[in-house]
Amino acid sequence: MKSYIGVYGLGVMGQSLALNIANHNYSVAVYNRSTDVTEKFAKDRIQSRKITPTYSVEQFINTLESPRKIILMVKAGAVTDAIIESIVPLLSAGDILIDCGNSYYKDTIRRNKSLLEKNIHFFGVGVSGGERGALEGPSIMPSGDEANYNLYLRDLFNVISAHTEDGSPCCDYIGPDGSGHYVKMVHNGIEYGDIQIICEAYQLLKSVLHLNNEEMADIFEKWNKGRLSSFLIEITAQILRRKDDLTDNYLVDMILDEAGQKGTGKWTSMEGLDSGIAIPTIAESVFARCLSAIKPQRVQASKQLPLPKQFEVEDKEKFIADLEEAVYASKITSYAQGFTLLAEASKENNWDLKLGNISLLWREGCIIRAQFLEKIKQAFDQDANLTNLLLAQQFKEEIINAEKGWRNVVVTAIQNGVYIPCITASLQYYDGYRSERLPANLLQAQRDWFGAHTYHRVDKPHDQSFHTQWEEF
Ligand code: NDP
């Protein structure tokens, strides 16, 4: 009996996804380069007759019904190219390759183009939610040929994805070629920002208010009941309460403050730079991880570059309320940046991204899941041509209300020498975005002086450029 779909790659994600597919009554063949992994998976985890383990690429390919549908769940990058190259000669025209790894969207565009010439349909699919999400329902961001998506993948992806309380799947067709991986990349960039903003709130509660882990957990728990309610706030409270198995301390205090990263935040930041879209909150979240990673240097520097005089916060309750405002306003600002980047990519690549729908895909299953995302959908429903989420009526009101507390938090952090790059960058983005006039007039004059780069005048049409002979030489 042939299987409906195949999963190539049995890392944590591939195993979970294959089980998820089988749990929804689809037959699935699995293959992994290292046979022992497949054997162990078959022995320990396969209970359903819907899953067929295979032990050679040929056996895997021959086990699939036509058109073959093959999910690649492997290490992204050169490995994905090598695997595609090795299996394409075994495929037939009309077969479907689905890359669910964290591939770079430009690679997906390239692969899509070259496979189309061979009559193979290629889908780049963003999958978010980690091992548990892949098993119980991830957020899925598929892109590729829409007709084939509707025929062969839509029902399956909808059923295996996460679902919201009202039963909607956290999966929707995104657009052509690399759009799914692009949207997943921006999701990850936003995730970097969310995580860092929460860490900065923790840092302030700890080092300015001197709260202990239980007190901080209480605050995050309370925030999780309000407008900040989200998976990341929820797990933060739980992390703060967890005791260490090896010592009498809290586990979080025993974890080294050196952050890792896999590159999707960096890609998002580079995309901002490449397309000329300011996404400072996301970029600062990447730099914050870079700075955290040079722990030995920081230890040395902390001995030579002393902290400024500390200002005690007298009204702690007020500061905690201000901090909630700062976190919420920074979050709005960070999403405003991420969605501006998506809008620009949509325009540049003719993807016709439905920004409101994309926000709904992230409500469940993925790391940034939150009720907050519904407000983004409402904002785009009210104005499909919204240029920036900061201008949506609800966000505008909320951010103006939050502004005083937000500024107070930034001032307190700066006075006390606390590093809160994302909350600060968000406020600075806000101040830059709402400034009618910036000092770029002086900047243009400097550029014109040293490089004859020309400038536009406030009193002449924008298509006219001017140059001044600033000095005689
Ligand atoms: P890894 O990214 O570690 O990839 C492991 C899989 O890749 C294994 O099946 C491994 O086979 C295979 N592989 C590696 N090198 C080769 C090669 N040269 N030839 C053939 N197969 C190879 O595992 P994950 O399950 O974590 O991730 C899978 C994909 O999903 C990645 O692209 C990842 O970025 C993405 N992803 C991961 C998430 C997560 O939370 N982990 C979340 C969302 C997406 P072998 O056993 O033989 O080494």
Short mmCIF file of C-alpha atoms and ligand atoms in Angstrom, two decimals:
data_model
loop_
_atom_site.label_atom_id
_atom_site.label_comp_id
_atom_site.label_asym_id
_atom_site.label_seq_id
_atom_site.Cartn_x
_atom_site.Cartn_y
_atom_site.Cartn_z
CA MET A 1 0.00 0.00 0.00
CA LYS A 2 1.43 3.38 -1.00
CA SER A 3 1.66 6.38 1.31
CA TYR A 4 0.01 9.75 0.63
CA ILE A 5 3.07 11.73 1.65
CA GLY A 6 6.69 11.21 2.66
CA VAL A 7 8.85 12.86 5.32
CA TYR A 8 12.58 12.94 4.57
CA GLY A 9 14.57 13.69 7.73
CA LEU A 10 13.84 12.32 11.16
CA GLY A 11 15.34 14.95 13.45
CA VAL A 12 13.08 16.21 16.25
CA MET A 13 10.93 18.12 13.76
CA GLY A 14 10.62 15.37 11.15
CA GLN A 15 9.64 12.74 13.71
CA SER A 16 7.01 15.01 15.27
CA LEU A 17 5.57 16.06 11.94
CA ALA A 18 5.33 12.45 10.69
CA LEU A 19 3.49 11.43 13.88
CA ASN A 20 1.19 14.44 13.58
CA ILE A 21 0.36 13.53 9.96
CA ALA A 22 -0.35 9.90 10.88
CA ASN A 23 -2.45 10.98 13.86
CA HIS A 24 -4.69 12.73 11.36
CA ASN A 25 -5.20 9.58 9.36
CA TYR A 26 -2.89 10.32 6.45
CA SER A 27 -0.46 7.57 5.44
CA VAL A 28 3.15 8.72 5.62
CA ALA A 29 6.45 7.12 4.61
CA VAL A 30 9.56 8.24 6.46
CA TYR A 31 13.24 8.18 5.55
CA ASN A 32 16.39 9.35 7.28
CA ARG A 33 19.99 9.33 6.07
CA SER A 34 21.21 7.52 9.18
CA THR A 35 19.37 4.23 9.26
CA ASP A 36 19.78 3.76 13.01
CA VAL A 37 17.62 6.89 13.58
CA THR A 38 14.82 5.39 11.46
CA GLU A 39 15.14 2.05 13.27
CA LYS A 40 14.93 3.72 16.66
CA PHE A 41 11.97 5.83 15.54
CA ALA A 42 10.20 2.71 14.23
CA LYS A 43 10.89 0.83 17.48
CA ASP A 44 10.14 3.57 20.01
CA ARG A 45 7.54 5.84 18.43
CA ILE A 46 5.68 4.22 15.54
CA GLN A 47 2.43 2.78 16.83
CA SER A 48 0.33 3.60 13.81
CA ARG A 49 0.14 1.48 10.70
CA LYS A 50 -0.18 4.76 8.85
CA ILE A 51 3.61 5.25 9.09
CA THR A 52 5.93 3.25 6.85
CA PRO A 53 9.64 3.38 7.72
CA THR A 54 11.94 3.07 4.70
CA TYR A 55 15.66 2.41 4.59
CA SER A 56 16.81 3.58 1.18
CA VAL A 57 15.94 6.63 -0.89
CA GLU A 58 14.68 4.35 -3.68
CA GLN A 59 12.40 2.44 -1.29
CA PHE A 60 11.15 5.77 0.11
CA ILE A 61 10.35 7.20 -3.32
CA ASN A 62 8.69 3.99 -4.51
CA THR A 63 6.48 3.88 -1.42
CA LEU A 64 4.78 7.18 -2.33
CA GLU A 65 1.57 7.47 -4.31
CA SER A 66 1.49 9.67 -7.42
CA PRO A 67 2.00 12.56 -7.57
CA ARG A 68 4.65 12.03 -4.93
CA LYS A 69 4.58 14.55 -2.13
CA ILE A 70 7.81 14.73 -0.16
CA ILE A 71 8.38 16.89 2.90
CA LEU A 72 12.03 17.72 3.49
CA MET A 73 12.61 18.28 7.21
CA VAL A 74 16.39 18.51 7.20
CA LYS A 75 19.17 20.86 8.14
CA ALA A 76 18.65 23.98 6.03
CA GLY A 77 21.24 25.19 3.52
CA ALA A 78 23.64 23.03 1.50
CA VAL A 79 22.09 19.83 2.89
CA THR A 80 18.71 20.74 1.37
CA ASP A 81 20.35 21.35 -2.03
CA ALA A 82 22.28 18.08 -1.86
CA ILE A 83 19.15 16.10 -1.00
CA ILE A 84 17.12 17.75 -3.76
CA GLU A 85 19.86 16.95 -6.25
CA SER A 86 19.97 13.33 -5.15
CA ILE A 87 16.25 12.63 -5.27
CA VAL A 88 15.12 14.63 -8.30
CA PRO A 89 16.41 12.01 -10.79
CA LEU A 90 14.11 9.50 -9.06
CA LEU A 91 11.01 11.71 -9.35
CA SER A 92 8.45 12.07 -12.14
CA ALA A 93 6.96 15.18 -13.72
CA GLY A 94 4.28 16.66 -11.47
CA ASP A 95 5.78 15.36 -8.22
CA ILE A 96 5.87 17.76 -5.31
CA LEU A 97 8.80 18.68 -3.06
CA ILE A 98 7.95 20.55 0.14
CA ASP A 99 10.78 22.15 2.09
CA CYS A 100 9.57 22.62 5.68
CA GLY A 101 13.03 23.49 7.05
CA ASN A 102 14.16 26.96 8.00
CA SER A 103 15.49 27.77 4.54
CA TYR A 104 16.62 31.20 3.42
CA TYR A 105 13.87 32.58 1.19
CA LYS A 106 16.25 33.44 -1.65
CA ASP A 107 17.34 29.78 -1.74
CA THR A 108 13.66 28.84 -1.96
CA ILE A 109 13.13 31.22 -4.90
CA ARG A 110 16.16 29.70 -6.64
CA ARG A 111 15.08 26.11 -5.97
CA ASN A 112 11.54 26.84 -7.08
CA LYS A 113 12.79 28.23 -10.38
CA SER A 114 15.19 25.43 -11.14
CA LEU A 115 12.73 22.66 -10.17
CA LEU A 116 9.98 24.18 -12.27
CA GLU A 117 12.22 23.63 -15.31
CA LYS A 118 12.19 19.93 -14.38
CA ASN A 119 8.40 19.90 -13.91
CA ILE A 120 8.71 19.38 -10.17
CA HIS A 121 6.47 21.58 -8.02
CA PHE A 122 8.38 23.08 -5.14
CA PHE A 123 6.88 24.48 -1.96
CA GLY A 124 8.74 26.52 0.64
CA VAL A 125 6.87 26.13 3.90
CA GLY A 126 7.59 27.98 7.13
CA VAL A 127 6.83 25.81 10.15
CA SER A 128 6.91 27.26 13.63
CA GLY A 129 6.35 25.77 17.04
CA GLY A 130 9.38 23.60 17.71
CA GLU A 131 9.17 19.88 18.45
CA ARG A 132 5.93 20.08 20.41
CA GLY A 133 4.26 22.33 17.85
CA ALA A 134 5.23 19.99 15.02
CA LEU A 135 3.63 17.11 16.94
CA GLU A 136 0.50 18.78 18.27
CA GLY A 137 -0.07 21.47 15.66
CA PRO A 138 2.38 24.07 14.38
CA SER A 139 1.76 27.37 12.68
CA ILE A 140 2.29 26.68 8.97
CA MET A 141 3.20 29.25 6.31
CA PRO A 142 3.11 27.54 2.88
CA SER A 143 4.17 29.04 -0.44
CA GLY A 144 4.36 27.74 -3.99
CA ASP A 145 1.94 27.03 -6.80
CA GLU A 146 -1.56 27.76 -5.47
CA ALA A 147 -3.46 25.29 -7.66
CA ASN A 148 -1.28 22.36 -6.58
CA TYR A 149 -1.45 23.58 -3.00
CA ASN A 150 -5.24 23.49 -3.10
CA LEU A 151 -5.28 20.06 -4.74
CA TYR A 152 -2.73 18.19 -2.66
CA LEU A 153 -1.64 20.05 0.46
CA ARG A 154 -4.33 22.39 1.76
CA ASP A 155 -6.49 19.82 3.56
CA LEU A 156 -3.52 18.03 5.08
CA PHE A 157 -1.77 21.20 6.28
CA ASN A 158 -4.98 22.66 7.66
CA VAL A 159 -5.71 19.56 9.69
CA ILE A 160 -2.21 19.10 11.13
CA SER A 161 -1.75 22.79 11.98
CA ALA A 162 -2.60 24.43 15.30
CA HIS A 163 -6.17 25.68 15.64
CA THR A 164 -7.51 28.70 17.44
CA GLU A 165 -10.34 28.49 19.97
CA ASP A 166 -12.86 29.23 17.24
CA GLY A 167 -11.51 26.30 15.22
CA SER A 168 -9.60 28.24 12.52
CA PRO A 169 -6.40 26.58 11.34
CA CYS A 170 -3.14 28.49 11.90
CA CYS A 171 -2.25 27.77 8.31
CA ASP A 172 -3.04 29.65 5.13
CA TYR A 173 -1.57 29.84 1.67
CA ILE A 174 0.92 32.72 1.76
CA GLY A 175 1.90 33.29 -1.86
CA PRO A 176 4.37 32.15 -4.54
CA ASP A 177 7.97 30.89 -4.32
CA GLY A 178 9.90 32.21 -1.30
CA SER A 179 7.06 34.05 0.46
CA GLY A 180 6.37 31.34 3.06
CA HIS A 181 9.98 31.20 4.18
CA TYR A 182 10.14 35.01 4.14
CA VAL A 183 7.13 35.27 6.43
CA LYS A 184 8.60 32.60 8.72
CA MET A 185 11.89 34.54 8.79
CA VAL A 186 10.12 37.74 9.84
CA HIS A 187 8.14 35.75 12.42
CA ASN A 188 11.47 34.66 13.89
CA GLY A 189 12.81 38.23 13.82
CA ILE A 190 9.74 39.38 15.71
CA GLU A 191 10.24 36.45 18.10
CA TYR A 192 13.80 37.66 18.77
CA GLY A 193 12.38 41.12 19.60
CA ASP A 194 9.63 39.74 21.88
CA ILE A 195 12.12 37.58 23.77
CA GLN A 196 14.63 40.39 24.25
CA ILE A 197 11.98 42.90 25.37
CA ILE A 198 10.83 40.42 28.06
CA CYS A 199 14.44 39.83 29.12
CA GLU A 200 14.96 43.57 29.48
CA ALA A 201 11.88 43.84 31.72
CA TYR A 202 13.33 40.99 33.83
CA GLN A 203 16.67 42.78 34.01
CA LEU A 204 15.03 45.98 35.24
CA LEU A 205 12.88 44.19 37.82
CA LYS A 206 15.96 42.37 39.06
CA SER A 207 18.64 45.02 39.04
CA VAL A 208 16.65 48.23 39.62
CA LEU A 209 13.78 47.03 41.82
CA HIS A 210 15.83 44.15 43.35
CA LEU A 211 12.88 41.75 43.18
CA ASN A 212 13.40 38.05 43.72
CA ASN A 213 12.41 35.35 41.22
CA GLU A 214 9.06 34.58 42.87
CA GLU A 215 8.12 38.27 42.94
CA MET A 216 9.08 38.61 39.29
CA ALA A 217 7.15 35.46 38.39
CA ASP A 218 4.08 36.99 40.07
CA ILE A 219 4.41 40.07 37.85
CA PHE A 220 4.77 38.07 34.62
CA GLU A 221 1.82 35.92 35.69
CA LYS A 222 -0.25 39.04 36.22
CA TRP A 223 0.84 40.47 32.88
CA ASN A 224 -0.16 37.21 31.26
CA LYS A 225 -3.73 37.84 32.32
CA GLY A 226 -3.81 41.21 30.53
CA ARG A 227 -2.98 42.61 27.10
CA LEU A 228 0.54 41.10 27.19
CA SER A 229 -0.94 37.60 27.45
CA SER A 230 1.25 35.34 25.33
CA PHE A 231 3.15 32.07 25.33
CA LEU A 232 6.48 33.84 25.98
CA ILE A 233 5.19 35.80 29.00
CA GLU A 234 3.57 32.62 30.33
CA ILE A 235 6.75 30.53 30.12
CA THR A 236 8.80 33.38 31.59
CA ALA A 237 6.76 33.16 34.82
CA GLN A 238 7.20 29.39 34.87
CA ILE A 239 10.94 29.62 34.18
CA LEU A 240 11.41 32.07 37.07
CA ARG A 241 9.75 29.65 39.52
CA ARG A 242 11.69 26.55 38.46
CA LYS A 243 14.17 25.26 41.06
CA ASP A 244 17.51 23.76 40.04
CA ASP A 245 17.92 19.96 40.24
CA LEU A 246 21.60 20.20 41.16
CA THR A 247 21.64 23.00 43.73
CA ASP A 248 19.21 24.75 46.07
CA ASN A 249 19.06 27.76 43.75
CA TYR A 250 16.56 28.76 41.10
CA LEU A 251 17.48 27.24 37.75
CA VAL A 252 17.44 30.58 35.90
CA ASP A 253 20.20 31.87 38.20
CA MET A 254 22.36 28.88 37.32
CA ILE A 255 22.08 29.38 33.55
CA LEU A 256 25.02 31.18 31.93
CA ASP A 257 24.04 34.53 30.40
CA GLU A 258 25.37 33.74 26.93
CA ALA A 259 22.68 33.62 24.24
CA GLY A 260 22.81 31.35 21.20
CA GLN A 261 21.26 31.98 17.81
CA LYS A 262 20.67 30.08 14.62
CA GLY A 263 20.54 32.95 12.15
CA THR A 264 16.93 33.80 11.31
CA GLY A 265 17.05 37.00 13.42
CA LYS A 266 20.23 37.95 11.59
CA TRP A 267 18.58 37.26 8.21
CA THR A 268 15.63 39.46 9.15
CA SER A 269 17.95 42.27 10.21
CA MET A 270 19.97 41.95 7.01
CA GLU A 271 16.73 42.04 5.05
CA GLY A 272 15.85 45.31 6.78
CA LEU A 273 19.22 46.76 5.77
CA ASP A 274 18.98 45.41 2.21
CA SER A 275 15.51 46.77 1.62
CA GLY A 276 16.05 50.07 3.46
CA ILE A 277 13.34 49.39 6.07
CA ALA A 278 14.15 50.45 9.62
CA ILE A 279 13.71 47.49 11.99
CA PRO A 280 15.94 48.62 14.89
CA THR A 281 14.12 46.61 17.58
CA ILE A 282 14.74 43.36 15.73
CA ALA A 283 18.33 44.29 14.83
CA GLU A 284 19.09 45.28 18.44
CA SER A 285 17.74 41.94 19.64
CA VAL A 286 20.35 40.22 17.48
CA PHE A 287 23.13 42.52 18.69
CA ALA A 288 22.01 41.88 22.28
CA ARG A 289 22.65 38.18 21.72
CA CYS A 290 26.05 39.02 20.19
CA LEU A 291 27.01 41.13 23.21
CA SER A 292 25.79 38.45 25.60
CA ALA A 293 27.99 35.91 23.86
CA ILE A 294 31.24 37.71 24.78
CA LYS A 295 30.86 36.93 28.48
CA PRO A 296 34.61 36.84 29.36
CA GLN A 297 35.11 40.31 27.85
CA ARG A 298 32.06 41.64 29.70
CA VAL A 299 33.38 40.26 32.98
CA GLN A 300 36.68 42.07 32.38
CA ALA A 301 34.97 45.29 31.29
CA SER A 302 32.66 45.28 34.33
CA LYS A 303 35.76 45.52 36.53
CA GLN A 304 37.17 48.50 34.63
CA LEU A 305 34.08 50.48 33.60
CA PRO A 306 32.04 51.07 36.75
CA LEU A 307 28.29 51.41 36.98
CA PRO A 308 26.97 54.98 37.29
CA LYS A 309 25.57 56.18 40.61
CA GLN A 310 22.38 54.19 41.19
CA PHE A 311 19.01 55.94 41.44
CA GLU A 312 16.61 54.05 43.68
CA VAL A 313 13.07 53.80 42.41
CA GLU A 314 10.84 54.97 45.23
CA ASP A 315 7.41 53.98 43.98
CA LYS A 316 7.94 50.37 42.92
CA GLU A 317 4.29 49.72 42.03
CA LYS A 318 4.26 52.70 39.69
CA PHE A 319 7.49 51.56 38.06
CA ILE A 320 6.05 48.07 37.50
CA ALA A 321 2.98 49.66 35.86
CA ASP A 322 5.28 51.86 33.74
CA LEU A 323 7.26 48.78 32.77
CA GLU A 324 4.12 47.02 31.57
CA GLU A 325 3.42 50.09 29.41
CA ALA A 326 6.99 50.06 28.10
CA VAL A 327 6.88 46.35 27.23
CA TYR A 328 3.52 46.71 25.49
CA ALA A 329 4.49 49.84 23.56
CA SER A 330 7.80 48.25 22.52
CA LYS A 331 5.93 45.18 21.35
CA ILE A 332 3.56 47.25 19.19
CA THR A 333 6.54 49.13 17.75
CA SER A 334 8.46 45.95 17.04
CA TYR A 335 5.50 44.39 15.20
CA ALA A 336 5.01 47.66 13.32
CA GLN A 337 8.58 47.28 12.04
CA GLY A 338 8.16 43.58 11.15
CA PHE A 339 4.93 44.20 9.25
CA THR A 340 6.46 47.16 7.40
CA LEU A 341 9.21 44.81 6.27
CA LEU A 342 6.61 42.26 5.11
CA ALA A 343 4.72 44.96 3.21
CA GLU A 344 7.90 46.05 1.44
CA ALA A 345 8.84 42.47 0.51
CA SER A 346 5.33 41.88 -0.79
CA LYS A 347 5.63 44.92 -3.03
CA GLU A 348 9.17 44.13 -4.21
CA ASN A 349 8.42 40.49 -5.03
CA ASN A 350 4.79 40.86 -6.19
CA TRP A 351 3.69 38.41 -3.49
CA ASP A 352 0.42 40.13 -2.59
CA LEU A 353 0.83 39.16 1.07
CA LYS A 354 -2.35 39.38 3.14
CA LEU A 355 -0.83 40.98 6.22
CA GLY A 356 -3.91 40.66 8.41
CA ASN A 357 -4.28 36.96 7.59
CA ILE A 358 -0.61 36.39 8.33
CA SER A 359 -1.04 37.80 11.83
CA LEU A 360 -3.82 35.25 12.43
CA LEU A 361 -1.53 32.35 11.50
CA TRP A 362 0.62 33.19 14.52
CA ARG A 363 -2.20 33.12 17.08
CA GLU A 364 -1.54 29.49 18.04
CA GLY A 365 1.13 26.87 17.49
CA CYS A 366 4.11 29.18 17.23
CA ILE A 367 6.42 30.88 19.71
CA ILE A 368 4.97 34.39 19.37
CA ARG A 369 1.39 33.18 19.84
CA ALA A 370 -0.73 35.81 21.54
CA GLN A 371 -4.19 37.35 21.55
CA PHE A 372 -2.47 40.61 20.58
CA LEU A 373 -2.23 39.34 16.99
CA GLU A 374 -5.98 39.71 16.56
CA LYS A 375 -5.58 43.46 17.01
CA ILE A 376 -3.20 43.46 14.04
CA LYS A 377 -5.78 41.67 11.93
CA GLN A 378 -8.40 44.24 12.98
CA ALA A 379 -6.02 47.06 12.07
CA PHE A 380 -5.55 45.72 8.53
CA ASP A 381 -9.28 44.97 8.24
CA GLN A 382 -10.01 48.60 9.01
CA ASP A 383 -7.43 49.82 6.51
CA ALA A 384 -5.92 47.37 4.04
CA ASN A 385 -3.43 50.05 2.92
CA LEU A 386 -2.22 50.90 6.41
CA THR A 387 1.36 52.12 6.02
CA ASN A 388 2.43 51.45 9.62
CA LEU A 389 0.69 49.72 12.53
CA LEU A 390 1.56 52.74 14.71
CA LEU A 391 -1.05 54.65 12.73
CA ALA A 392 -3.86 52.16 13.36
CA GLN A 393 -6.46 53.81 15.59
CA GLN A 394 -6.25 51.34 18.48
CA PHE A 395 -2.44 51.10 18.52
CA LYS A 396 -2.13 54.86 18.19
CA GLU A 397 -4.29 55.39 21.26
CA GLU A 398 -2.57 52.65 23.25
CA ILE A 399 0.91 53.88 22.46
CA ILE A 400 0.09 57.50 23.28
CA ASN A 401 -1.31 56.32 26.63
CA ALA A 402 1.79 54.22 27.27
CA GLU A 403 4.27 56.90 26.28
CA LYS A 404 4.85 58.50 29.69
CA GLY A 405 5.56 55.21 31.46
CA TRP A 406 7.66 54.01 28.51
CA ARG A 407 9.88 57.13 28.66
CA ASN A 408 10.20 56.83 32.43
CA VAL A 409 11.42 53.25 32.11
CA VAL A 410 14.02 54.20 29.48
CA VAL A 411 15.25 57.16 31.55
CA THR A 412 15.52 55.00 34.68
CA ALA A 413 17.44 52.32 32.80
CA ILE A 414 19.84 54.83 31.28
CA GLN A 415 20.42 56.58 34.62
CA ASN A 416 21.21 53.25 36.25
CA GLY A 417 23.33 51.90 33.41
CA VAL A 418 21.00 49.01 32.59
CA TYR A 419 21.25 47.65 29.04
CA ILE A 420 17.75 47.63 27.50
CA PRO A 421 18.47 48.01 23.78
CA CYS A 422 15.12 46.83 22.43
CA ILE A 423 12.86 48.89 24.67
CA THR A 424 15.07 51.91 23.92
CA ALA A 425 15.31 51.21 20.18
CA SER A 426 11.53 50.88 20.05
CA LEU A 427 11.04 54.25 21.70
CA GLN A 428 13.67 55.78 19.42
CA TYR A 429 11.97 54.29 16.36
CA TYR A 430 8.70 55.77 17.60
CA ASP A 431 10.32 59.17 18.07
CA GLY A 432 12.00 58.99 14.68
CA TYR A 433 8.85 57.87 12.90
CA ARG A 434 6.69 60.61 14.40
CA SER A 435 9.25 63.40 13.70
CA GLU A 436 8.20 65.76 10.98
CA ARG A 437 11.73 67.02 10.67
CA LEU A 438 14.94 65.06 11.27
CA PRO A 439 18.51 66.39 11.04
CA ALA A 440 19.01 64.73 7.66
CA ASN A 441 19.19 68.22 6.10
CA LEU A 442 22.55 68.70 7.80
CA LEU A 443 23.54 65.17 6.87
CA GLN A 444 22.77 65.85 3.20
CA ALA A 445 24.79 69.06 3.36
CA GLN A 446 27.78 67.10 4.73
CA ARG A 447 27.40 64.45 2.00
CA ASP A 448 27.20 67.16 -0.62
CA TRP A 449 30.31 68.86 0.85
CA PHE A 450 32.59 65.83 0.88
CA GLY A 451 31.13 63.78 -1.94
CA ALA A 452 29.06 66.08 -4.17
CA HIS A 453 26.12 63.74 -3.47
CA THR A 454 23.60 66.58 -4.05
CA TYR A 455 20.46 67.38 -2.06
CA HIS A 456 16.79 68.28 -2.54
CA ARG A 457 15.45 71.67 -1.42
CA VAL A 458 12.39 72.29 0.72
CA ASP A 459 11.20 74.93 -1.75
CA LYS A 460 11.72 73.03 -5.03
CA PRO A 461 10.13 69.89 -6.58
CA HIS A 462 11.60 66.59 -5.37
CA ASP A 463 12.80 65.60 -8.83
CA GLN A 464 15.32 68.46 -8.82
CA SER A 465 18.74 67.94 -7.23
CA PHE A 466 21.17 70.66 -6.13
CA HIS A 467 24.86 70.83 -5.46
CA THR A 468 26.76 73.61 -3.69
CA GLN A 469 30.42 74.43 -4.13
CA TRP A 470 31.13 74.47 -0.36
CA GLU A 471 34.82 75.48 -0.57
CA GLU A 472 37.32 76.61 -3.15
CA PHE A 473 40.15 74.23 -4.00
P1 NDP B 1 18.23 19.43 12.24
O1 NDP B 1 18.16 20.79 11.71
O2 NDP B 1 19.30 19.10 13.20
O3 NDP B 1 18.32 18.40 11.01
C1 NDP B 1 18.40 17.05 11.26
C2 NDP B 1 18.02 16.24 10.05
O4 NDP B 1 18.81 16.61 8.91
C3 NDP B 1 18.31 14.76 10.31
O5 NDP B 1 17.30 14.01 9.72
C4 NDP B 1 19.64 14.57 9.62
O6 NDP B 1 19.90 13.23 9.24
C5 NDP B 1 19.42 15.42 8.38
N1 NDP B 1 20.68 15.69 7.71
C6 NDP B 1 21.69 16.47 8.14
N2 NDP B 1 22.69 16.46 7.24
C7 NDP B 1 22.28 15.65 6.23
C8 NDP B 1 22.86 15.25 5.00
N3 NDP B 1 24.06 15.70 4.61
N4 NDP B 1 22.16 14.43 4.20
C9 NDP B 1 20.94 13.98 4.56
N5 NDP B 1 20.35 14.31 5.70
C10 NDP B 1 21.01 15.15 6.52
O7 NDP B 1 16.86 18.93 12.87
P2 NDP B 1 15.51 19.59 13.31
O8 NDP B 1 14.54 18.46 13.31
O9 NDP B 1 15.69 20.42 14.51
O10 NDP B 1 15.11 20.61 12.14
C11 NDP B 1 14.74 20.22 10.84
C12 NDP B 1 14.45 21.48 10.03
O11 NDP B 1 13.37 22.18 10.64
C13 NDP B 1 15.62 22.46 9.99
O12 NDP B 1 15.65 23.08 8.76
C14 NDP B 1 15.28 23.44 11.09
O13 NDP B 1 15.87 24.69 10.88
C15 NDP B 1 13.76 23.51 10.95
N6 NDP B 1 13.05 23.92 12.15
C16 NDP B 1 13.45 23.48 13.38
C17 NDP B 1 12.76 23.87 14.52
C18 NDP B 1 13.16 23.38 15.87
O14 NDP B 1 12.56 23.84 16.86
N7 NDP B 1 14.10 22.44 15.97
C19 NDP B 1 11.59 24.77 14.42
C20 NDP B 1 11.21 25.10 13.07
C21 NDP B 1 11.94 24.70 11.99
P3 NDP B 1 20.89 12.34 10.16
O15 NDP B 1 20.06 11.80 11.28
O16 NDP B 1 21.34 11.28 9.23
O17 NDP B 1 22.00 13.21 10.62
#
